[in-house]
Structure formats: C-alpha cells, structure tokens
Amino acid sequence: MDWVIWLIWIVKGFFLAMFLLVGFAYLTWYERRALARIQVRVGPNRAGPFGLLQPIADAVKLIFKEELTPAKAYKIVFFLAPIITMVPSIIIAAVIPWGPQEPQVKLFGYTISLYVADINVGVLYLMSIASIAVYGIVLAGWSSNSKYAMLGGLRSTAQMISYEITLGLAFVTVILLAGSMRMLDIVEAQRSWWFVVIQPVGAAVFLIAVLAEVNRAPFDMPEAEQELTAGYHAEYSGMKFALFFMAEYQKMIVVSAIAATVFFGGYLGPFVHRWPLLGPIYMLIKIIILLFGMIWVRATWPRVRYDRLMAFGWKVMLPLALAIVFITGFGILLAQELGDPIYLTVIPAASIVAGVIAVIMVNRALTRKRILSYEPR
Amino acid sequence: MAATPLQTQTVDLAARFPSAVSVDARNGYTGWLVEKDKLLEIARSIKEELGYDLLTSVTGVDYLPEEKMEVVYHAYKTTGGPGLIFKVQVPRQDPIEIPSVTPLWPGVDFQEREIWDLLGIKFTGHPDLRRILLWEGFAGHPLRKDWKEGFYEEDAKPFKSRWPEGNYVSSEEKNPYKDNLSFPKNFDPEKWIPEGEAALYGALARYTETDEQGIKSDRIVVNMGPQHPSTHGVFRAVVTVEGETILSLKPVVGYLHRNHEKIGERNTFLLNMPYTDRLDYFNSMSNNFGYALAVEKLMNIPVAERADYIRIIMAELSRVQNHLVLVGMLLNDLGAMYTPALYIFEERELILDIFEAVSGSRMMCNYFRFGGVARDIPEDVLQKIKDLVFKRLPAKTDEMDRFLSENEVLVSRLKGIPVIDGPSAVQYSITGPVLRAAGIPYDIRRADPYGIYDRFEFDVAMRTHGDLMDNYLIRLDEIRQSIRILEQAVSKIPSGPINSQKPQYQVRVPAGEAYGRIEAPKGELGYYVISNGKPNPWRYHVRAPSFINITGLEKMCVGKKIADFIAILGVLDIVLGELDR
C-alpha cells in the first residue's frame, strides 16, 4: 500500500475532526444568534463582526477556568467520562459520505473519495458508536458523587436506551428501502425519490428519536436545568465541562448529517453527478437547515415531564416505529410481487394513516378528563 | 355599592363566653381578649360555629412596659365581610407558653414558628416548633423590645449620631454594644455541627424498608436549593424522593432574612414606606398600598379623590405585570427556554416605564404617601397608560393565551395535576390566585373592599379544578379583569389634589392598632401596625402572602413528581424578599 493513501486518510480524518470542532464552535454561535432572533433579542454581537469571534472568546474562557474535582469523586472515571462522551461523537462521522463515488475527484493524480471510511455495515456502525456515548454520561453522573449528577445520569441512560430502539427501527425502514447498510448505497437509492417522501412518518419518528438521543429540548431531561440544576455534568467545570458541551453539539451536527443522509438525500442535488464537489455543499446546506429545526424546537417548546417522556417513547414511538417497519416491508413486497414500483405508494399512504392514529391517541391522552379532586360549591 | 347585611354583622364574643373573653378596651384597639386556657375552645367555636374559616394572620407583640406578651389572631370569612380579631395576653416571663391553634388551622404552622423564632413565645402542641427565619444557633429572640441588635444606638430613627448635623464620626466605633454577638459557651464555629439540620431531617418522614434477604433500603434525600435555578431565589426544600416521586418535603426559608420588622420598628412611619418596596420587589406599588392603608386607618385621615384613582391604576398595573412575569417564569420552569418570558418582559418594560415616569424608579417606587400619592401623573403618561390598557395589553394577553394555552406539552405538564383543593386551601390560610383557582372566590377587593374598589365593575376570577392548569389560566383571567378595572379608572379619573395632607416629613400617628390588608397579586398582603403615639411604630408586622402560601407546600407536593414540584413552586409565585423579610 502506498504511503500516500495513509496520508490521504490522515488528512481527511483531520479535516473531518476539524470540521466538527470548528462546527461545534460556530454552532454555538449559530444557536445563540438564532435563539436571540426568536426571542426578540440581539444575541452575541460584540466580539468581532456579528459576534463571530464569540466562540473563540468562550473557548479561551473555558480553558483558563479552574477545574474542580469533587473531593469524594472517583477520580479516574471522573476524568475519563468526558473523553468517553467526546470521542464517539467525532468518530461516528467517519462513515458519512460527502459526495458521490462517480465521477471520481482527482487531486495531484490521486483519487480522493469524499468519505473517510466506506463500511458495508455503515448503519450498524452508526448505531453501535451512538450507544457508547451513554457510558460517558452515566459514568460522569456516577463518579461525581453528587445526587443531582447521579439522577441526571440515570435519567439520561434510561432515556437514551429507550429511544435508541425507536431510532434503530427507523434505520430499519431505510435499510429495507435501500436494500443495503452501506451509506453510499443508501444515498444513491434516493436518486429518484428522497426517502422522506417514501417514508415521511419514518423520517418524523427518526427526527424525534434523534432529539431524545442527543438530549435536546423538549427531551433535555438529563440536563433539565430547572429540576436537576445541570444534570450529569453538574460537578464539571472548565475544559472537562467544555468536552461535554462539545460532545453535545458535535452530536447535533452528526445526527443532522445522518438524518440528511438517510432521509433527505445526503449529498444529492442538482448537477452533483457532474461536479461531485457540489456534494459537500448540498450536504452542508441540509445540515444547517436541520440544525435550525433543532434550535427552533428548543426555542419554542417546554420540556416534557420525565415519566411522560418514557411513556411516550415506549407506548407511542415504539409501536409506531414497529408499524412503519411492517408497512415498509409490506409495500416493498407488494411492489416486488406485482412487479410495479407504483405499489410503493402504499408505504407513504399507510404510514401517514399510522402516524395520524398515533397523534390522535396522544391528543386523547392529553385531553382526558381532569382529575376532579374538589367539587366547587 | 351598599354593604350587604353579611358585611355589617358583628359578633359579640364576650356574650358568648362571658368568663373567658373580654373586650379589648385599650385606646385605639379593637377585638377581644381571650383567656389563654380557653383559646382552643373559643377558636374552635369561632371557626366552626361563627364561620370565620380563614385565619389569615397570626402575630405576636411584645408589650415591654406592661410586662406582657400578646398574640393577635385575625380571622375572616371566605364569604366576605370584616374580620374578627382576638388576642391572647400572657405575662412576660419565660417560658411563655400559648396553646397552638395548628389543629384547627394548619396554616398557622409557619407563622407560629416565626413568632417562636422572633418573639420567643412557645406554642404547646405545635407539631414542629423550630426556628424558621433565623439560624439554629441564634441567641435570643430579636423582636423582643429588650433585644438589641449589633451596633445598637437608639430605639428609633433618626439616630442622633447622624442628625441633624450629619457629621458623624463612625458611631460604631464608640458604641458600647459593638456587634452584639453572643454565642453559647465553648462555641467553636469550626466544630459546630448544626443541630437544626438534624432536627430538619428528623422532621422529614423516614422510609426504611427491609426486604426478604434482610437488605435495608432507604429513600434518597435531595436538597433542592438554596442555590437552585428554579426556586426563584435562596429557597431550599429538603425532599425525600422515591425515584422521581416526592415522599416528603420540608421547606427551609430565612436565607434572605434581615428582620424587616425590627428595622421597621426603628424607622419612623414614613421611613417605612420605601422599605416596603423591598418586600415583594415585583410589586412595590401594591406593598405601598397596603402599608398606606394601615397607617391611614390609624391616623383616620381621608385619601384625596384623584390619588385614590391613581392608587388603583398603579396597583392594577402592578398586578398585570406580576402575573405576566409569573406566566413567563412558569414557562421557564417548565423548560421553555426563556422565549415566552422574553416576550412577556417586553410588555412588562412598558409598565415599568410608567412606574418610572410617575415615581422616578422602575421597581422601588416609593410612590404612596399617607393621604395620597407622592407625585401627580403627567398628562402624557396618562395617555400612555390609556394606549396600553385599551390597545396593547388586551391584544398581547390574547396573543399569549393563543400561543401558550394550547401547547400540547404545556397542557400535558399542567392539566390534571392538582395543586390544592378548596377546603384545604382555606385550612392552610392560602390566599390569592391559588385559592381562587381552587374554587373559592375570595378576593379582598370584593370581600372586604378597600380604597375605591367598590366603584368599579369587575368579576372575581375563579377556576374550579385547582390544578396547575387552572392556576395558570387564572392569571390570564386576572390580567383581563385588571385591564377592565384600569379601563374604567383611566376614563373616570378626576382632577384635583393628590394628597389630602400637607407634605410632611414626620406624621403624627395616634396610639392604637390597625390591620391594613389588600389583595396583592400574590395573595393577601397585610400590615399590622401598632402605634403608641411616638414617631415610630411600636410594632410593624407584615403578613406576607408568599410566606403563608408555602405553609401547605408539603401537602401540595407529596405524591407528585419532582418536575411537578417545580411547577407548583412556579404557580405559588413566591418572592424571597417577602418570604424571608
């Protein structure tokens, strides 16, 4: 093997990691500015033009901040926990394709593929890496030796495990539709129709589960500031805290990228198969739009109560995800048996019906008769 | 509006209990003096036979010259009408003991603890008599007249060392009392283990179980506060939880205690006016109103007509902005990330602008004077108020209602989660919107009108379920009713003088007692003021709604989730400046 190939890998990996790190910094800026717009405020605008240097100022502050370790914390785990949270959020991005394989991109006479790794079980890789992050959170909560952190850690673990099942089932619909677990195949399978069109309810389920998976509002239970002060990272400060913060925002970027890849056509867009370097640009646009959706939700929704969140996960999301997996499989089978892809339209139709049923059930549960504890005179 | 027969009826307690009750015949005093031994029996009769079911205020007074201690009870009917004041006098020799009325009115729990804390009157039969506002190691009872604070100079302001020349040499230096700290013998703060904490944890219900294998399991105790983002200040609740469910809860207050009442006794009557601003710092206008009412009752002076209208406009604007802030902060507590709160602050700023224009200060207004108000409303400010109440506020309230009230997450967080039911709310002396949301339409503006509220047309907002949703919705209802009052007040406001008295630095207040109470945005705000004819009050007690409304906190929260506790605390609308005093 040529040493240049190694070099290309290293450079690509470096670029990806840098993209995530800088992306994290500017995501915080983007979020603060967008939130401020929604909340009739101005947002950070002092450091540099439009406050663009704000993330740098924040980073400097965090680096110079005193790092506290609680006296009775389990030091090794306390130290390792932020790293365990941080690392998966970067390496998970390795399998995401940023551009088509054909035509090839040539640079200095070498073919450069627009992804770091092309694994034929890409989806499986995503799922397995995503679940590692739970360890970081539960270990952080436990090793802090604080009740709040512990409660936050436990809440988070329960929540992430519950929603991972739904997430996995949403992936299954995609795998069924694409007929492959390889990310490139999944994207190429969307050349005629994005999967969000074929399986809209699947996309909705995926996006909701993703919000819970990355602990974003309205499912930000582990960090429920008003209840748990800060949740699992209550005892962390300085750069260790920054690592948790970083992990959360990088995960946001990464799950947006995954959502874009599996449901919104990934790098696909006009002329992308003529000029493959358009791929990363399309991808970036899709990521930014999905991120804005997350910020928007955060700005406008109150937090769901914890027990309701678990009930929602197990009693609504999981059955719904199972139903759409079944519907997808049925639709594909129908199209194959009858030999006409027009029968694939069964999938969106039937899954929208399933989705509407779920929404009606949730609404009925909410508007159920109130508990009358006292009859007015 | 003519007074109903119900409101004019008086009760002759002395006729009912000839041997145990006598009329309080002191000059300027009203009410009944009750024998200590018969207190419980008479109180039961007052509550159950005479129907005075709401015991709003309990407080103590130290009559040092007469060598007496007195506990004053103010009981009212939730159906309206004037109150019944009864008092117990005991000789001023430790141990001073009075039977506790907690079996009848559990709402006096914290008030009796406060009296024990500040005046050293023991209540026999009280379930959990600990200090409440001061720390456990505190020596003495500061509201006693023979207790001197650190750097004590004189009993009453203005202190001679600072007046009239103003060239004081730091009088603390030559002060014989110094910081007047006294500690128990052999006290070492480094080794001190707070006994109060043990007593506090002891007061929590314990849950220890042993399973078949002999493994003992205990429930986790979590301290919510004093530094906690959702307690709106330094409020602490010690909670025993089973998973997320609350098994038992004890509020701990007093972190912001500054003995407002002792300072009030040192101040002159007028000097107290700006000091009331600091109680519930959201509603300085309402606080001023209550205090002005109490002192005017003592002085027996009328209020200028125009000032009466201005007072109502200010009090209602204050209520509107308080409820706006409550809704915003409640949403914040539910995790809605400041968005509703910031939209609401936009409206609040406009109201604060008006306060600033009339009084010179946005929050610490110090606007009311005995007999009127400090300054007139300029014509352009009145126009601003008109624009606000006729156009902007109704539209914004509806907008808020439209955006928030039907949000699915909000509904799922609030609907069907009971805060407190009506009868218990009365038992626990809870007043204000929380009581009305529980189905008891008790609003002092209607039940026992003060100022000129009887001239306005408005409805007492009431909801019947007493759940969190009703507690939220009643705030919107009250905003709408306040806007109704404001609309009438700004159209009818007459011209004329704004004070019936001459502006003066020192007011002459005849001896006597008075209890002025208003429907503050958070509940009944009462001032119990006693004058002995001197320039400063002999006793100045604040019946703070925040303080008394949290008496029932444990009852409200047990069996609910931690997240519900946050929401309940949110709708209870506590302000620590008023709670800790």
PDB file of C-alpha atoms in Angstrom, chain B residues 87-299:
ATOM      1  CA  LYS B  87     -55.863  38.201  71.234  1.00  0.00           C
ATOM      2  CA  VAL B  88     -54.211  36.235  73.966  1.00  0.00           C
ATOM      3  CA  GLN B  89     -52.178  38.021  76.598  1.00  0.00           C
ATOM      4  CA  VAL B  90     -49.708  36.294  78.832  1.00  0.00           C
ATOM      5  CA  PRO B  91     -47.227  37.579  81.414  1.00  0.00           C
ATOM      6  CA  ARG B  92     -43.811  38.277  80.000  1.00  0.00           C
ATOM      7  CA  GLN B  93     -41.852  35.662  81.907  1.00  0.00           C
ATOM      8  CA  ASP B  94     -40.069  32.756  80.251  1.00  0.00           C
ATOM      9  CA  PRO B  95     -41.223  30.230  79.436  1.00  0.00           C
ATOM     10  CA  ILE B  96     -44.071  31.970  77.687  1.00  0.00           C
ATOM     11  CA  GLU B  97     -46.483  29.325  76.516  1.00  0.00           C
ATOM     12  CA  ILE B  98     -49.653  29.556  74.494  1.00  0.00           C
ATOM     13  CA  PRO B  99     -51.631  26.656  73.054  1.00  0.00           C
ATOM     14  CA  SER B 100     -51.082  26.229  69.335  1.00  0.00           C
ATOM     15  CA  VAL B 101     -54.064  26.503  67.013  1.00  0.00           C
ATOM     16  CA  THR B 102     -52.459  24.280  64.353  1.00  0.00           C
ATOM     17  CA  PRO B 103     -55.046  21.522  64.951  1.00  0.00           C
ATOM     18  CA  LEU B 104     -57.718  23.944  63.798  1.00  0.00           C
ATOM     19  CA  TRP B 105     -55.860  25.940  61.178  1.00  0.00           C
ATOM     20  CA  PRO B 106     -52.802  24.108  59.891  1.00  0.00           C
ATOM     21  CA  GLY B 107     -51.958  27.296  58.005  1.00  0.00           C
ATOM     22  CA  VAL B 108     -50.604  28.936  61.143  1.00  0.00           C
ATOM     23  CA  ASP B 109     -47.765  26.409  61.272  1.00  0.00           C
ATOM     24  CA  PHE B 110     -45.087  28.703  59.871  1.00  0.00           C
ATOM     25  CA  GLN B 111     -46.500  31.813  61.499  1.00  0.00           C
ATOM     26  CA  GLU B 112     -46.305  30.237  64.943  1.00  0.00           C
ATOM     27  CA  ARG B 113     -42.791  29.109  64.181  1.00  0.00           C
ATOM     28  CA  GLU B 114     -41.978  32.659  63.195  1.00  0.00           C
ATOM     29  CA  ILE B 115     -43.389  34.012  66.458  1.00  0.00           C
ATOM     30  CA  TRP B 116     -41.352  31.469  68.409  1.00  0.00           C
ATOM     31  CA  ASP B 117     -38.304  32.429  66.416  1.00  0.00           C
ATOM     32  CA  LEU B 118     -38.617  36.188  66.718  1.00  0.00           C
ATOM     33  CA  LEU B 119     -40.500  36.673  69.990  1.00  0.00           C
ATOM     34  CA  GLY B 120     -39.832  33.511  71.923  1.00  0.00           C
ATOM     35  CA  ILE B 121     -43.410  32.508  72.549  1.00  0.00           C
ATOM     36  CA  LYS B 122     -43.735  28.736  72.769  1.00  0.00           C
ATOM     37  CA  PHE B 123     -46.765  27.124  71.226  1.00  0.00           C
ATOM     38  CA  THR B 124     -47.685  23.982  73.068  1.00  0.00           C
ATOM     39  CA  GLY B 125     -48.989  21.303  70.790  1.00  0.00           C
ATOM     40  CA  HIS B 126     -47.244  22.643  67.705  1.00  0.00           C
ATOM     41  CA  PRO B 127     -46.042  19.665  65.634  1.00  0.00           C
ATOM     42  CA  ASP B 128     -42.642  21.009  64.598  1.00  0.00           C
ATOM     43  CA  LEU B 129     -41.667  24.079  66.595  1.00  0.00           C
ATOM     44  CA  ARG B 130     -38.236  25.048  65.280  1.00  0.00           C
ATOM     45  CA  ARG B 131     -36.697  28.354  64.375  1.00  0.00           C
ATOM     46  CA  ILE B 132     -37.713  29.298  60.877  1.00  0.00           C
ATOM     47  CA  LEU B 133     -36.166  32.558  59.770  1.00  0.00           C
ATOM     48  CA  LEU B 134     -33.031  32.687  61.907  1.00  0.00           C
ATOM     49  CA  TRP B 135     -30.290  30.133  62.162  1.00  0.00           C
ATOM     50  CA  GLU B 136     -30.421  27.478  64.824  1.00  0.00           C
ATOM     51  CA  GLY B 137     -27.521  28.832  66.862  1.00  0.00           C
ATOM     52  CA  PHE B 138     -29.021  32.292  67.200  1.00  0.00           C
ATOM     53  CA  ALA B 139     -29.113  33.542  70.773  1.00  0.00           C
ATOM     54  CA  GLY B 140     -32.224  35.422  71.810  1.00  0.00           C
ATOM     55  CA  HIS B 141     -35.411  36.484  70.118  1.00  0.00           C
ATOM     56  CA  PRO B 142     -34.828  39.694  68.200  1.00  0.00           C
ATOM     57  CA  LEU B 143     -38.302  41.162  68.094  1.00  0.00           C
ATOM     58  CA  ARG B 144     -38.401  41.420  71.872  1.00  0.00           C
ATOM     59  CA  LYS B 145     -38.076  45.010  72.860  1.00  0.00           C
ATOM     60  CA  ASP B 146     -35.170  44.338  75.217  1.00  0.00           C
ATOM     61  CA  TRP B 147     -33.116  42.681  72.465  1.00  0.00           C
ATOM     62  CA  LYS B 148     -30.538  44.984  70.918  1.00  0.00           C
ATOM     63  CA  GLU B 149     -29.079  44.396  67.517  1.00  0.00           C
ATOM     64  CA  GLY B 150     -25.435  44.805  66.641  1.00  0.00           C
ATOM     65  CA  PHE B 151     -24.202  48.405  66.830  1.00  0.00           C
ATOM     66  CA  TYR B 152     -27.428  49.378  68.536  1.00  0.00           C
ATOM     67  CA  GLU B 153     -27.699  53.095  69.088  1.00  0.00           C
ATOM     68  CA  GLU B 154     -31.214  54.136  69.888  1.00  0.00           C
ATOM     69  CA  ASP B 155     -34.693  52.750  69.769  1.00  0.00           C
ATOM     70  CA  ALA B 156     -35.842  54.997  66.994  1.00  0.00           C
ATOM     71  CA  LYS B 157     -34.566  56.728  63.937  1.00  0.00           C
ATOM     72  CA  PRO B 158     -33.378  59.319  63.107  1.00  0.00           C
ATOM     73  CA  PHE B 159     -30.324  58.399  65.166  1.00  0.00           C
ATOM     74  CA  LYS B 160     -28.780  61.368  66.948  1.00  0.00           C
ATOM     75  CA  SER B 161     -25.297  60.480  65.773  1.00  0.00           C
ATOM     76  CA  ARG B 162     -26.360  61.155  62.161  1.00  0.00           C
ATOM     77  CA  TRP B 163     -28.710  64.040  62.625  1.00  0.00           C
ATOM     78  CA  PRO B 164     -29.101  66.976  62.335  1.00  0.00           C
ATOM     79  CA  GLU B 165     -25.506  67.977  61.542  1.00  0.00           C
ATOM     80  CA  GLY B 166     -24.711  64.846  59.595  1.00  0.00           C
ATOM     81  CA  ASN B 167     -21.042  64.975  60.552  1.00  0.00           C
ATOM     82  CA  TYR B 168     -20.997  61.684  62.311  1.00  0.00           C
ATOM     83  CA  VAL B 169     -17.839  60.057  63.471  1.00  0.00           C
ATOM     84  CA  SER B 170     -18.441  56.447  62.731  1.00  0.00           C
ATOM     85  CA  SER B 171     -20.657  55.854  65.703  1.00  0.00           C
ATOM     86  CA  GLU B 172     -19.986  52.133  65.547  1.00  0.00           C
ATOM     87  CA  GLU B 173     -16.554  52.914  66.979  1.00  0.00           C
ATOM     88  CA  LYS B 174     -17.677  54.320  70.295  1.00  0.00           C
ATOM     89  CA  ASN B 175     -20.658  52.055  70.572  1.00  0.00           C
ATOM     90  CA  PRO B 176     -20.742  50.031  73.784  1.00  0.00           C
ATOM     91  CA  TYR B 177     -22.754  47.232  72.204  1.00  0.00           C
ATOM     92  CA  LYS B 178     -20.248  46.527  69.404  1.00  0.00           C
ATOM     93  CA  ASP B 179     -21.534  43.803  67.127  1.00  0.00           C
ATOM     94  CA  ASN B 180     -23.576  42.391  69.995  1.00  0.00           C
ATOM     95  CA  LEU B 181     -22.995  38.803  69.049  1.00  0.00           C
ATOM     96  CA  SER B 182     -23.448  36.266  71.737  1.00  0.00           C
ATOM     97  CA  PHE B 183     -22.631  32.617  71.414  1.00  0.00           C
ATOM     98  CA  PRO B 184     -23.168  29.671  73.692  1.00  0.00           C
ATOM     99  CA  LYS B 185     -20.221  28.828  75.956  1.00  0.00           C
ATOM    100  CA  ASN B 186     -17.318  26.985  74.310  1.00  0.00           C
ATOM    101  CA  PHE B 187     -18.761  27.696  70.919  1.00  0.00           C
ATOM    102  CA  ASP B 188     -16.371  26.949  68.092  1.00  0.00           C
ATOM    103  CA  PRO B 189     -17.776  27.648  64.646  1.00  0.00           C
ATOM    104  CA  GLU B 190     -15.264  25.239  63.091  1.00  0.00           C
ATOM    105  CA  LYS B 191     -16.545  22.339  65.126  1.00  0.00           C
ATOM    106  CA  TRP B 192     -20.169  23.376  65.216  1.00  0.00           C
ATOM    107  CA  ILE B 193     -22.485  20.765  63.850  1.00  0.00           C
ATOM    108  CA  PRO B 194     -25.806  22.383  63.098  1.00  0.00           C
ATOM    109  CA  GLU B 195     -28.359  20.726  65.315  1.00  0.00           C
ATOM    110  CA  GLY B 196     -31.061  22.334  63.299  1.00  0.00           C
ATOM    111  CA  GLU B 197     -30.110  20.243  60.296  1.00  0.00           C
ATOM    112  CA  ALA B 198     -30.587  17.088  62.311  1.00  0.00           C
ATOM    113  CA  ALA B 199     -33.923  18.412  63.530  1.00  0.00           C
ATOM    114  CA  LEU B 200     -34.848  19.291  59.988  1.00  0.00           C
ATOM    115  CA  TYR B 201     -34.009  15.886  58.619  1.00  0.00           C
ATOM    116  CA  GLY B 202     -35.700  14.391  61.643  1.00  0.00           C
ATOM    117  CA  ALA B 203     -38.866  16.229  60.705  1.00  0.00           C
ATOM    118  CA  LEU B 204     -38.921  14.515  57.333  1.00  0.00           C
ATOM    119  CA  ALA B 205     -40.801  11.290  57.202  1.00  0.00           C
ATOM    120  CA  ARG B 206     -38.322   8.412  57.027  1.00  0.00           C
ATOM    121  CA  TYR B 207     -38.847   5.419  54.883  1.00  0.00           C
ATOM    122  CA  THR B 208     -36.695   2.432  55.639  1.00  0.00           C
ATOM    123  CA  GLU B 209     -37.593  -0.993  54.419  1.00  0.00           C
ATOM    124  CA  THR B 210     -36.053  -4.392  54.791  1.00  0.00           C
ATOM    125  CA  ASP B 211     -36.660  -6.945  52.104  1.00  0.00           C
ATOM    126  CA  GLU B 212     -36.687 -10.751  52.400  1.00  0.00           C
ATOM    127  CA  GLN B 213     -32.924 -11.033  52.176  1.00  0.00           C
ATOM    128  CA  GLY B 214     -32.524  -8.576  55.015  1.00  0.00           C
ATOM    129  CA  ILE B 215     -31.180  -5.805  52.820  1.00  0.00           C
ATOM    130  CA  LYS B 216     -32.103  -2.426  54.215  1.00  0.00           C
ATOM    131  CA  SER B 217     -33.088   0.242  51.769  1.00  0.00           C
ATOM    132  CA  ASP B 218     -33.545   3.906  52.469  1.00  0.00           C
ATOM    133  CA  ARG B 219     -35.007   6.685  50.362  1.00  0.00           C
ATOM    134  CA  ILE B 220     -32.791   9.347  48.914  1.00  0.00           C
ATOM    135  CA  VAL B 221     -32.956  12.833  50.424  1.00  0.00           C
ATOM    136  CA  VAL B 222     -32.302  15.634  47.970  1.00  0.00           C
ATOM    137  CA  ASN B 223     -31.712  19.241  48.888  1.00  0.00           C
ATOM    138  CA  MET B 224     -33.355  21.434  46.290  1.00  0.00           C
ATOM    139  CA  GLY B 225     -31.722  24.757  46.963  1.00  0.00           C
ATOM    140  CA  PRO B 226     -30.722  27.117  48.473  1.00  0.00           C
ATOM    141  CA  GLN B 227     -28.792  27.507  45.224  1.00  0.00           C
ATOM    142  CA  HIS B 228     -31.168  26.111  42.669  1.00  0.00           C
ATOM    143  CA  PRO B 229     -32.274  27.605  39.375  1.00  0.00           C
ATOM    144  CA  SER B 230     -35.978  27.013  39.808  1.00  0.00           C
ATOM    145  CA  THR B 231     -36.581  28.200  43.339  1.00  0.00           C
ATOM    146  CA  HIS B 232     -36.503  31.869  42.288  1.00  0.00           C
ATOM    147  CA  GLY B 233     -34.041  32.839  44.954  1.00  0.00           C
ATOM    148  CA  VAL B 234     -32.474  31.321  48.002  1.00  0.00           C
ATOM    149  CA  PHE B 235     -35.284  28.989  48.875  1.00  0.00           C
ATOM    150  CA  ARG B 236     -34.490  25.491  49.966  1.00  0.00           C
ATOM    151  CA  ALA B 237     -36.655  22.418  50.030  1.00  0.00           C
ATOM    152  CA  VAL B 238     -35.462  19.178  51.541  1.00  0.00           C
ATOM    153  CA  VAL B 239     -37.149  16.400  49.636  1.00  0.00           C
ATOM    154  CA  THR B 240     -37.303  12.663  50.190  1.00  0.00           C
ATOM    155  CA  VAL B 241     -37.789  11.018  46.847  1.00  0.00           C
ATOM    156  CA  GLU B 242     -38.620   7.557  45.644  1.00  0.00           C
ATOM    157  CA  GLY B 243     -37.437   7.592  42.063  1.00  0.00           C
ATOM    158  CA  GLU B 244     -38.965  10.815  40.822  1.00  0.00           C
ATOM    159  CA  THR B 245     -41.863  10.812  43.273  1.00  0.00           C
ATOM    160  CA  ILE B 246     -41.833  13.060  46.318  1.00  0.00           C
ATOM    161  CA  LEU B 247     -42.492  11.268  49.581  1.00  0.00           C
ATOM    162  CA  SER B 248     -41.963  14.116  51.963  1.00  0.00           C
ATOM    163  CA  LEU B 249     -40.816  17.699  51.756  1.00  0.00           C
ATOM    164  CA  LYS B 250     -39.775  20.429  54.173  1.00  0.00           C
ATOM    165  CA  PRO B 251     -39.257  23.997  53.035  1.00  0.00           C
ATOM    166  CA  VAL B 252     -36.340  25.830  54.631  1.00  0.00           C
ATOM    167  CA  VAL B 253     -36.512  29.599  54.481  1.00  0.00           C
ATOM    168  CA  GLY B 254     -34.785  32.561  56.014  1.00  0.00           C
ATOM    169  CA  TYR B 255     -31.661  32.808  53.884  1.00  0.00           C
ATOM    170  CA  LEU B 256     -32.630  36.354  52.972  1.00  0.00           C
ATOM    171  CA  HIS B 257     -33.845  37.283  56.434  1.00  0.00           C
ATOM    172  CA  ARG B 258     -32.972  40.798  57.539  1.00  0.00           C
ATOM    173  CA  ASN B 259     -35.586  41.272  60.231  1.00  0.00           C
ATOM    174  CA  HIS B 260     -37.598  43.721  58.252  1.00  0.00           C
ATOM    175  CA  GLU B 261     -39.966  44.137  61.176  1.00  0.00           C
ATOM    176  CA  LYS B 262     -37.307  45.139  63.693  1.00  0.00           C
ATOM    177  CA  ILE B 263     -35.884  47.667  61.256  1.00  0.00           C
ATOM    178  CA  GLY B 264     -39.447  48.860  60.689  1.00  0.00           C
ATOM    179  CA  GLU B 265     -39.837  49.482  64.399  1.00  0.00           C
ATOM    180  CA  ARG B 266     -36.706  51.611  64.427  1.00  0.00           C
ATOM    181  CA  ASN B 267     -37.879  53.645  61.414  1.00  0.00           C
ATOM    182  CA  THR B 268     -40.418  56.418  61.528  1.00  0.00           C
ATOM    183  CA  PHE B 269     -43.737  55.759  59.880  1.00  0.00           C
ATOM    184  CA  LEU B 270     -42.792  57.489  56.672  1.00  0.00           C
ATOM    185  CA  LEU B 271     -39.322  55.964  56.562  1.00  0.00           C
ATOM    186  CA  ASN B 272     -41.010  52.577  56.282  1.00  0.00           C
ATOM    187  CA  MET B 273     -42.673  53.466  53.008  1.00  0.00           C
ATOM    188  CA  PRO B 274     -39.642  52.932  50.750  1.00  0.00           C
ATOM    189  CA  TYR B 275     -38.765  49.977  52.903  1.00  0.00           C
ATOM    190  CA  THR B 276     -41.953  48.157  51.972  1.00  0.00           C
ATOM    191  CA  ASP B 277     -40.815  48.319  48.336  1.00  0.00           C
ATOM    192  CA  ARG B 278     -38.209  45.729  49.156  1.00  0.00           C
ATOM    193  CA  LEU B 279     -40.679  43.114  50.324  1.00  0.00           C
ATOM    194  CA  ASP B 280     -42.159  41.847  47.103  1.00  0.00           C
ATOM    195  CA  TYR B 281     -39.844  43.647  44.772  1.00  0.00           C
ATOM    196  CA  PHE B 282     -42.049  42.949  41.761  1.00  0.00           C
ATOM    197  CA  ASN B 283     -44.967  44.857  43.226  1.00  0.00           C
ATOM    198  CA  SER B 284     -43.678  47.809  45.176  1.00  0.00           C
ATOM    199  CA  MET B 285     -46.860  49.696  44.312  1.00  0.00           C
ATOM    200  CA  SER B 286     -49.063  47.091  45.983  1.00  0.00           C
ATOM    201  CA  ASN B 287     -46.781  46.946  49.004  1.00  0.00           C
ATOM    202  CA  ASN B 288     -47.006  50.711  49.409  1.00  0.00           C
ATOM    203  CA  PHE B 289     -50.759  50.496  49.113  1.00  0.00           C
ATOM    204  CA  GLY B 290     -51.169  48.048  51.995  1.00  0.00           C
ATOM    205  CA  TYR B 291     -48.900  49.979  54.312  1.00  0.00           C
ATOM    206  CA  ALA B 292     -50.524  53.302  53.453  1.00  0.00           C
ATOM    207  CA  LEU B 293     -53.940  51.787  54.193  1.00  0.00           C
ATOM    208  CA  ALA B 294     -52.853  50.544  57.604  1.00  0.00           C
ATOM    209  CA  VAL B 295     -51.316  53.837  58.676  1.00  0.00           C
ATOM    210  CA  GLU B 296     -54.224  55.859  57.279  1.00  0.00           C
ATOM    211  CA  LYS B 297     -56.556  53.708  59.348  1.00  0.00           C
ATOM    212  CA  LEU B 298     -54.508  54.597  62.415  1.00  0.00           C
ATOM    213  CA  MET B 299     -54.346  58.270  61.558  1.00  0.00           C
TER     214      MET B 299
END
